[in-house]
Coordinates of C-alpha atoms and ligand atoms in Angstrom, one line a residue:
X1 CA -24.0 -28.3 -77.6
X2 CA -25.7 -25.3 -79.2
X3 CA -23.4 -22.3 -79.5
X4 CA -25.0 -19.3 -78.0
X5 CA -24.8 -15.7 -78.6
X6 CA -25.2 -12.9 -76.1
X7 CA -27.5 -10.2 -76.9
X8 CA -27.9 -6.8 -75.0
X9 CA -31.5 -6.4 -73.7
X10 CA -32.2 -3.3 -75.8
X11 CA -31.2 -5.2 -79.0
X12 CA -34.2 -7.7 -78.7
X13 CA -36.6 -5.0 -79.7
X14 CA -34.5 -3.4 -82.2
X15 CA -33.6 -6.5 -83.9
X16 CA -37.2 -7.7 -83.5
X17 CA -38.4 -4.3 -85.2
X18 CA -36.1 -4.3 -88.1
X19 CA -36.9 -7.7 -88.9
X20 CA -40.7 -7.0 -88.6
X21 CA -40.3 -3.7 -90.5
X22 CA -38.4 -5.4 -93.3
X23 CA -41.2 -8.4 -93.3
X24 CA -43.8 -5.8 -93.9
X25 CA -45.4 -5.1 -90.6
X26 CA -46.6 -1.6 -90.0
X27 CA -45.5 0.3 -86.8
X28 CA -48.3 -0.6 -84.4
X29 CA -48.3 -4.4 -85.0
X30 CA -44.6 -4.3 -85.1
X31 CA -44.4 -2.5 -81.6
X32 CA -47.0 -5.2 -80.1
X33 CA -45.0 -8.0 -81.5
X34 CA -41.7 -6.8 -80.5
X35 CA -43.0 -6.2 -76.8
X36 CA -44.3 -9.9 -76.6
X37 CA -41.0 -11.3 -78.0
X38 CA -38.9 -9.0 -75.6
X39 CA -41.0 -10.3 -72.6
X40 CA -40.6 -14.0 -73.6
X41 CA -36.9 -13.7 -74.4
X42 CA -36.2 -12.0 -71.3
X43 CA -37.4 -15.1 -69.4
X44 CA -35.6 -17.4 -71.6
X45 CA -38.7 -18.7 -73.2
X46 CA -36.7 -20.1 -76.3
X47 CA -39.5 -21.4 -78.4
X48 CA -41.6 -18.3 -78.3
X49 CA -39.0 -15.7 -77.9
X50 CA -36.8 -14.2 -80.9
X51 CA -37.0 -17.5 -82.8
X52 CA -40.8 -16.6 -83.6
X53 CA -39.6 -13.8 -85.6
X54 CA -39.0 -16.6 -88.4
X55 CA -42.8 -17.4 -88.2
X56 CA -43.8 -13.8 -88.3
X57 CA -42.0 -13.4 -91.6
X58 CA -43.2 -16.5 -93.0
X59 CA -46.8 -15.5 -92.3
X60 CA -46.3 -12.2 -94.0
X61 CA -44.6 -14.4 -97.2
X62 CA -47.6 -16.5 -97.2
X63 CA -49.8 -13.4 -98.2
X64 CA -52.8 -13.8 -96.2
X65 CA -52.1 -11.6 -93.1
X66 CA -52.6 -7.8 -92.9
X67 CA -49.7 -6.2 -91.1
X68 CA -51.3 -2.8 -90.9
X69 CA -54.9 -3.4 -90.3
X70 CA -56.3 -1.7 -87.1
X71 CA -58.5 -4.1 -84.8
X72 CA -62.1 -3.1 -83.9
X73 CA -63.0 -3.7 -80.1
X74 CA -66.7 -4.1 -79.5
X75 CA -68.0 -4.1 -75.8
X76 CA -71.7 -4.5 -75.3
X77 CA -73.8 -4.6 -72.2
X78 CA -72.9 -7.9 -71.1
X79 CA -69.6 -9.4 -69.8
X80 CA -68.1 -10.4 -73.2
X81 CA -65.6 -8.2 -74.9
X82 CA -64.9 -9.0 -78.7
X83 CA -61.7 -7.9 -80.6
X84 CA -61.8 -8.3 -84.2
X85 CA -58.3 -8.6 -85.4
X86 CA -59.6 -8.6 -89.0
X87 CA -56.8 -10.3 -90.3
X88 CA -54.1 -9.0 -88.5
X89 CA -51.9 -10.6 -85.7
X90 CA -53.5 -11.3 -82.5
X91 CA -51.4 -9.1 -80.0
X92 CA -52.6 -5.8 -81.0
X93 CA -56.2 -6.6 -80.9
X94 CA -55.4 -8.1 -77.4
X95 CA -53.6 -5.0 -76.1
X96 CA -56.5 -2.8 -77.5
X97 CA -59.3 -5.1 -75.8
X98 CA -57.5 -5.7 -72.4
X99 CA -58.5 -2.3 -70.6
X100 CA -62.3 -3.1 -71.4
X101 CA -61.8 -6.8 -70.3
X102 CA -60.3 -5.7 -66.9
X103 CA -63.3 -2.8 -66.4
X104 CA -66.2 -5.8 -67.2
X105 CA -64.4 -8.1 -64.8
X106 CA -64.2 -5.7 -61.9
X107 CA -67.9 -4.7 -62.9
X108 CA -69.3 -8.4 -63.2
X109 CA -66.9 -10.5 -61.3
X110 CA -66.1 -12.4 -64.4
X111 CA -65.9 -11.6 -68.0
X112 CA -64.4 -13.0 -71.2
X113 CA -62.6 -11.6 -74.2
X114 CA -62.8 -13.4 -77.7
X115 CA -60.1 -12.4 -80.1
X116 CA -61.4 -13.4 -83.5
X117 CA -59.9 -13.5 -87.0
X118 CA -56.4 -13.4 -85.9
X119 CA -52.8 -15.1 -87.0
X120 CA -51.5 -16.1 -83.6
X121 CA -47.7 -17.3 -83.0
X122 CA -47.3 -16.2 -79.2
X123 CA -47.1 -17.5 -75.8
X124 CA -50.0 -16.9 -73.5
X125 CA -48.4 -16.4 -70.1
X126 CA -47.9 -12.5 -70.7
X127 CA -51.7 -12.1 -71.5
X128 CA -52.6 -13.9 -68.5
X129 CA -50.0 -12.2 -66.4
X130 CA -51.4 -8.9 -67.8
X131 CA -54.8 -9.7 -65.9
X132 CA -53.0 -11.2 -62.8
X133 CA -51.0 -8.1 -62.3
X134 CA -54.3 -6.3 -62.0
X135 CA -55.4 -8.7 -59.1
X136 CA -57.5 -10.9 -61.3
X137 CA -57.3 -14.6 -61.9
X138 CA -57.3 -15.3 -65.7
X139 CA -57.1 -18.2 -68.1
X140 CA -56.3 -18.5 -72.0
X141 CA -56.8 -20.8 -74.7
X142 CA -56.1 -20.9 -78.5
X143 CA -56.1 -23.6 -81.2
X144 CA -53.5 -23.9 -83.6
X145 CA -52.9 -26.3 -86.9
X146 CA -54.1 -29.8 -86.8
X147 CA -50.8 -31.3 -86.1
X148 CA -51.7 -33.5 -83.2
X149 CA -53.4 -37.0 -83.0
X150 CA -56.0 -37.5 -80.6
X151 CA -55.4 -40.2 -78.1
X152 CA -55.7 -43.6 -79.9
X153 CA -55.8 -41.7 -83.5
X154 CA -52.9 -41.7 -86.0
X155 CA -53.3 -38.4 -87.7
X156 CA -53.4 -34.8 -86.8
X157 CA -56.9 -33.4 -86.0
X158 CA -56.2 -31.2 -82.8
X159 CA -53.7 -28.2 -82.7
X160 CA -50.9 -27.8 -80.0
X161 CA -53.5 -26.1 -78.0
X162 CA -51.9 -24.1 -75.2
X163 CA -53.8 -23.6 -71.8
X164 CA -52.6 -20.6 -69.5
X165 CA -53.4 -19.6 -66.3
X166 CA -52.4 -16.9 -63.9
X167 CA -53.3 -16.5 -60.1
X168 CA -52.3 -13.0 -58.4
X169 CA -50.3 -13.1 -55.2
X170 CA -49.8 -10.0 -53.0
X171 CA -46.3 -8.6 -53.2
X172 CA -44.9 -11.9 -55.0
X173 CA -44.8 -13.2 -58.6
X174 CA -48.2 -14.6 -59.8
X175 CA -48.9 -18.4 -59.9
X176 CA -48.7 -19.0 -63.6
X177 CA -48.5 -21.8 -66.0
X178 CA -48.7 -22.1 -69.6
X179 CA -48.1 -25.1 -71.8
X180 CA -49.1 -26.9 -75.1
X181 CA -51.7 -29.8 -74.7
X182 CA -49.2 -31.7 -77.0
X183 CA -46.3 -33.4 -75.3
X184 CA -43.9 -30.9 -76.9
X185 CA -45.0 -27.5 -78.5
X186 CA -44.3 -27.5 -82.2
X187 CA -41.8 -24.8 -81.5
X188 CA -39.8 -26.9 -79.4
X189 CA -39.7 -29.9 -82.0
X190 CA -38.7 -27.1 -84.4
X191 CA -35.7 -26.0 -82.0
X192 CA -34.8 -29.8 -81.5
X193 CA -34.5 -30.0 -85.3
X194 CA -32.2 -27.0 -85.5
X195 CA -30.0 -28.3 -82.6
X196 CA -29.7 -31.8 -84.6
X197 CA -31.1 -33.6 -81.2
X198 CA -33.6 -36.4 -81.1
X199 CA -37.1 -36.2 -79.4
X200 CA -37.8 -37.8 -76.2
X201 CA -40.0 -40.9 -76.7
X202 CA -43.9 -40.3 -76.6
X203 CA -44.0 -37.2 -78.3
X204 CA -44.6 -38.0 -81.8
X205 CA -45.5 -40.6 -84.4
X206 CA -44.2 -40.6 -88.0
X207 CA -46.4 -40.6 -91.2
X208 CA -47.0 -44.5 -90.8
X209 CA -48.2 -44.0 -87.3
X210 CA -45.2 -45.5 -85.7
X211 CA -43.3 -43.8 -82.7
X212 CA -40.4 -41.6 -83.6
X213 CA -37.9 -39.4 -82.0
X214 CA -36.7 -37.9 -85.3
X215 CA -38.0 -34.3 -85.3
X216 CA -38.4 -34.1 -89.0
X217 CA -40.3 -37.4 -89.0
X218 CA -42.5 -35.9 -86.2
X219 CA -43.4 -32.6 -88.0
X220 CA -44.2 -34.7 -91.3
X221 CA -46.0 -37.3 -89.0
X222 CA -48.4 -36.3 -86.2
X223 CA -47.6 -34.9 -82.4
X224 CA -49.0 -36.6 -79.5
X225 CA -51.1 -35.1 -76.8
X226 CA -49.5 -35.1 -73.0
X227 CA -51.2 -37.1 -70.6
X228 CA -52.8 -39.6 -73.1
X229 CA -56.9 -39.3 -73.2
X230 CA -56.7 -36.8 -70.5
X231 CA -54.5 -34.4 -72.5
X232 CA -56.5 -35.1 -75.6
X233 CA -59.8 -34.1 -73.8
X234 CA -58.4 -31.0 -72.6
X235 CA -57.2 -30.3 -76.2
X236 CA -60.7 -30.9 -77.6
X237 CA -62.3 -28.7 -75.0
X238 CA -59.8 -25.8 -76.2
X239 CA -60.9 -26.5 -79.9
X240 CA -64.5 -26.0 -78.8
X241 CA -64.2 -23.0 -76.6
X242 CA -61.7 -21.0 -78.7
X243 CA -63.3 -22.0 -82.0
X244 CA -67.0 -22.8 -82.6
X245 CA -68.1 -21.2 -79.3
X246 CA -66.5 -17.7 -80.3
X247 CA -67.5 -18.3 -83.9
X248 CA -64.0 -19.0 -85.1
X249 CA -61.9 -21.7 -86.7
X250 CA -60.8 -25.0 -85.2
X251 CA -57.3 -26.3 -85.9
X252 CA -58.3 -28.4 -88.9
X253 CA -60.0 -25.4 -90.4
X254 CA -56.9 -23.2 -89.7
X255 CA -54.8 -25.9 -91.4
X256 CA -57.3 -25.7 -94.4
X257 CA -57.3 -21.9 -94.6
X258 CA -53.5 -22.1 -94.6
X259 CA -53.8 -24.3 -97.7
X260 CA -50.0 -25.5 -97.4
X261 CA -48.9 -22.1 -97.2
X262 CA -46.3 -21.6 -94.0
X263 CA -46.7 -19.1 -91.1
X264 CA -48.9 -18.9 -88.1
X265 CA -52.2 -20.5 -87.9
X266 CA -55.4 -18.5 -88.2
X267 CA -58.1 -18.7 -85.8
X268 CA -59.5 -17.3 -82.5
X269 CA -58.6 -17.0 -78.8
X270 CA -60.6 -17.0 -75.6
X271 CA -59.7 -15.1 -72.3
X272 CA -61.7 -15.6 -69.2
X273 CA -60.8 -13.3 -66.2
X274 CA -62.2 -13.4 -62.5
X275 CA -62.3 -11.0 -59.8
X276 CA -61.6 -12.5 -56.5
X277 CA -63.3 -9.5 -54.8
X278 CA -66.8 -10.5 -56.3
X279 CA -66.0 -14.3 -56.0
X280 CA -64.6 -14.8 -52.3
X281 CA -67.5 -13.5 -50.0
X282 CA -65.5 -10.4 -49.2
X283 CA -62.9 -12.4 -47.3
X284 CA -60.2 -11.9 -50.0
X285 CA -57.1 -11.7 -47.5
X286 CA -58.3 -14.9 -45.7
X287 CA -58.7 -16.8 -49.0
X288 CA -55.3 -15.3 -50.5
X289 CA -53.7 -16.6 -47.1
X290 CA -55.2 -20.0 -48.0
X291 CA -53.9 -20.1 -51.4
X292 CA -50.6 -19.0 -50.0
X293 CA -50.6 -22.0 -47.5
X294 CA -51.3 -24.4 -50.6
X295 CA -48.1 -22.9 -52.5
X296 CA -46.1 -23.1 -49.3
X297 CA -47.0 -26.8 -48.8
X298 CA -46.0 -27.5 -52.4
X299 CA -42.5 -25.6 -52.2
X300 CA -41.7 -27.0 -48.7
X301 CA -41.5 -30.5 -49.7
X302 CA -39.0 -29.6 -52.7
X303 CA -41.6 -29.4 -55.7
X304 CA -41.3 -25.9 -57.7
X305 CA -44.3 -24.0 -58.8
X306 CA -44.4 -23.3 -62.5
X307 CA -43.0 -20.1 -63.9
X308 CA -40.3 -20.3 -61.1
X309 CA -37.9 -21.2 -63.8
X310 CA -39.1 -18.0 -65.7
X311 CA -38.9 -15.7 -62.8
X312 CA -35.2 -16.7 -62.1
X313 CA -34.1 -16.3 -65.7
X314 CA -35.7 -12.9 -65.9
X315 CA -33.9 -11.6 -62.5
X316 CA -30.7 -13.2 -63.9
X317 CA -31.0 -11.5 -67.3
X318 CA -32.0 -8.2 -66.1
X319 CA -29.1 -8.1 -63.6
X320 CA -26.5 -9.0 -66.3
X321 CA -28.4 -7.0 -69.0
X322 CA -28.3 -9.5 -71.8
X323 CA -30.0 -12.6 -72.8
X324 CA -28.6 -15.7 -74.8
X325 CA -30.1 -17.0 -78.1
X326 CA -28.6 -19.7 -80.4
X327 CA -25.6 -18.2 -82.6
X328 CA -27.4 -19.8 -85.6
X329 CA -30.7 -18.0 -84.8
X330 CA -29.0 -14.6 -84.5
X331 CA -27.1 -15.1 -88.0
X332 CA -30.7 -16.1 -89.5
X333 CA -32.0 -12.9 -88.1
X334 CA -29.3 -10.6 -89.0
X335 CA -29.7 -12.0 -92.6
X336 CA -33.6 -11.0 -92.5
X337 CA -32.6 -7.3 -91.8
Ligands
LIG401 P1 -43.1 -26.1 -71.2 O1 -43.4 -27.5 -71.3 O2 -41.9 -25.6 -71.5 O3 -43.7 -25.5 -69.8 C1 -44.9 -25.3 -69.5 C2 -45.1 -24.9 -68.2 O4 -44.8 -25.8 -66.9 C3 -44.5 -23.7 -67.7 O5 -45.2 -22.8 -66.8 C4 -43.2 -24.1 -66.7 O6 -42.7 -23.4 -65.8 C5 -44.0 -25.2 -66.1 N1 -42.9 -26.2 -65.7 C6 -42.0 -27.0 -66.4 N2 -41.3 -27.9 -65.8 C7 -41.9 -27.9 -64.4 C8 -41.6 -28.5 -63.3 N3 -40.7 -29.5 -63.0 N4 -42.4 -28.1 -62.2 C9 -43.5 -27.1 -62.3 N5 -43.8 -26.5 -63.6 C10 -43.0 -26.8 -64.6 O7 -44.4 -25.5 -72.1 P2 -44.6 -25.8 -73.7 O8 -43.3 -26.1 -74.4 O9 -45.6 -26.7 -73.7 O10 -45.1 -24.5 -74.2 C11 -44.2 -23.2 -74.3 C12 -45.0 -22.1 -74.7 O11 -45.6 -22.5 -76.0 C13 -46.3 -21.8 -74.0 O12 -45.8 -20.4 -73.5 C14 -47.3 -21.7 -74.8 O13 -48.4 -20.7 -74.7 C15 -46.4 -21.6 -76.2 N6 -47.4 -22.2 -77.4 C16 -48.2 -21.3 -78.2 C17 -48.9 -22.0 -79.1 C18 -49.8 -21.0 -79.9 O14 -50.4 -21.7 -80.7 N7 -49.8 -19.7 -79.8 C19 -49.1 -23.5 -79.1 C20 -48.3 -24.1 -78.3 C21 -47.5 -23.6 -77.3 P3 -41.1 -22.7 -66.5 O15 -41.3 -21.7 -67.4 O16 -40.9 -21.8 -65.1 O17 -40.4 -23.6 -66.6
LIG402 O1 -45.4 -24.1 -80.6 O2 -46.9 -25.1 -81.2 C1 -46.4 -24.2 -81.3 C2 -46.9 -23.1 -81.9 C3 -48.1 -23.1 -82.7 C4 -48.3 -21.7 -83.0 C5 -47.3 -21.1 -82.3 N1 -46.7 -21.7 -81.6

């Protein structure tokens, strides 16, 4: 059993800001990173909550990120917003580009945001939910580092490449999913390693290409995509849409750019947003009701919708006023500030 530490909600941000300040991030970047970590930790997303402060600090130590740079947001006449993170963390660029993405989506029915030249460490669901909270449906994708073997392959070519989607629901939490296209996220394997637990079968192969359940052998070898060739193809699609399409790096290129230094991958991100008011033939309420019928049919048979665990965790943590993180992580973070 991993020993857990109770952390008051206000401590999530204060601890994050101390670590980030000490690591060398300027106030604007630190605030946007701390806000993301609070959102994820509040929902008990352990692999992309406070644990990611370790990656943020390693990224700074690797010496390639600019912790103070201001992003540049470009909005032309078309439906594309471009946010140039200019070698900083992605989150400030996303935050500053979001109003333009919403405005363009409401105007055109569909719009895209390309975030370029960014270091990226975070979960995607808070970003797609920033759009669904405005009544828009949204998708987001990023590559990472080439840790993941394609189906039938033996070495890493693809990233862990998460795909997130959120659908707005009237007076309810949205329908959201967000997962790596690898069987496990890299962060999840790292958590298994810290907890001294073996991985399930089918998540990774070792350096020699043999199946392994040893987290360190998995980190040294290659991860596998979920769903065999289907996850592999989705992962390649994400490489293309969030890489060459938007004039940014693939996971292979991100790995080369890092040149063995640790920290967050460096690449781009693509977000697509859809306005139901434009798409649904003026029948938004009727079409919402049809979507609700589908959700009800899923839930009625005992299945759960993605993100239900997260929403329940949020309600519980808000009510009790604290979250739980591994004691060992707490001690590591304390030592960093
Ligand atoms: P998980 O496998 O933990 O969960 C993925 C999604 O599936 C969640 O929406 C989850 O909802 C849902 N889900 C889980 N179990 C069920 C179930 N039984 N029925 C229905 N839905 C279910 O995600 P990953 O570990 O793959 O990814 C975790 C995070 O890591 C993501 O937020 C992702 O963005 C991030 N990540 C970021 C990367 C990056 O480069 N920036 C790379 C890879 C991952 P719920 O939360 O409610 O359980
Ligand atoms: O968990 O795979 C992962 C990951 C990569 C970059 C940030 N998170």
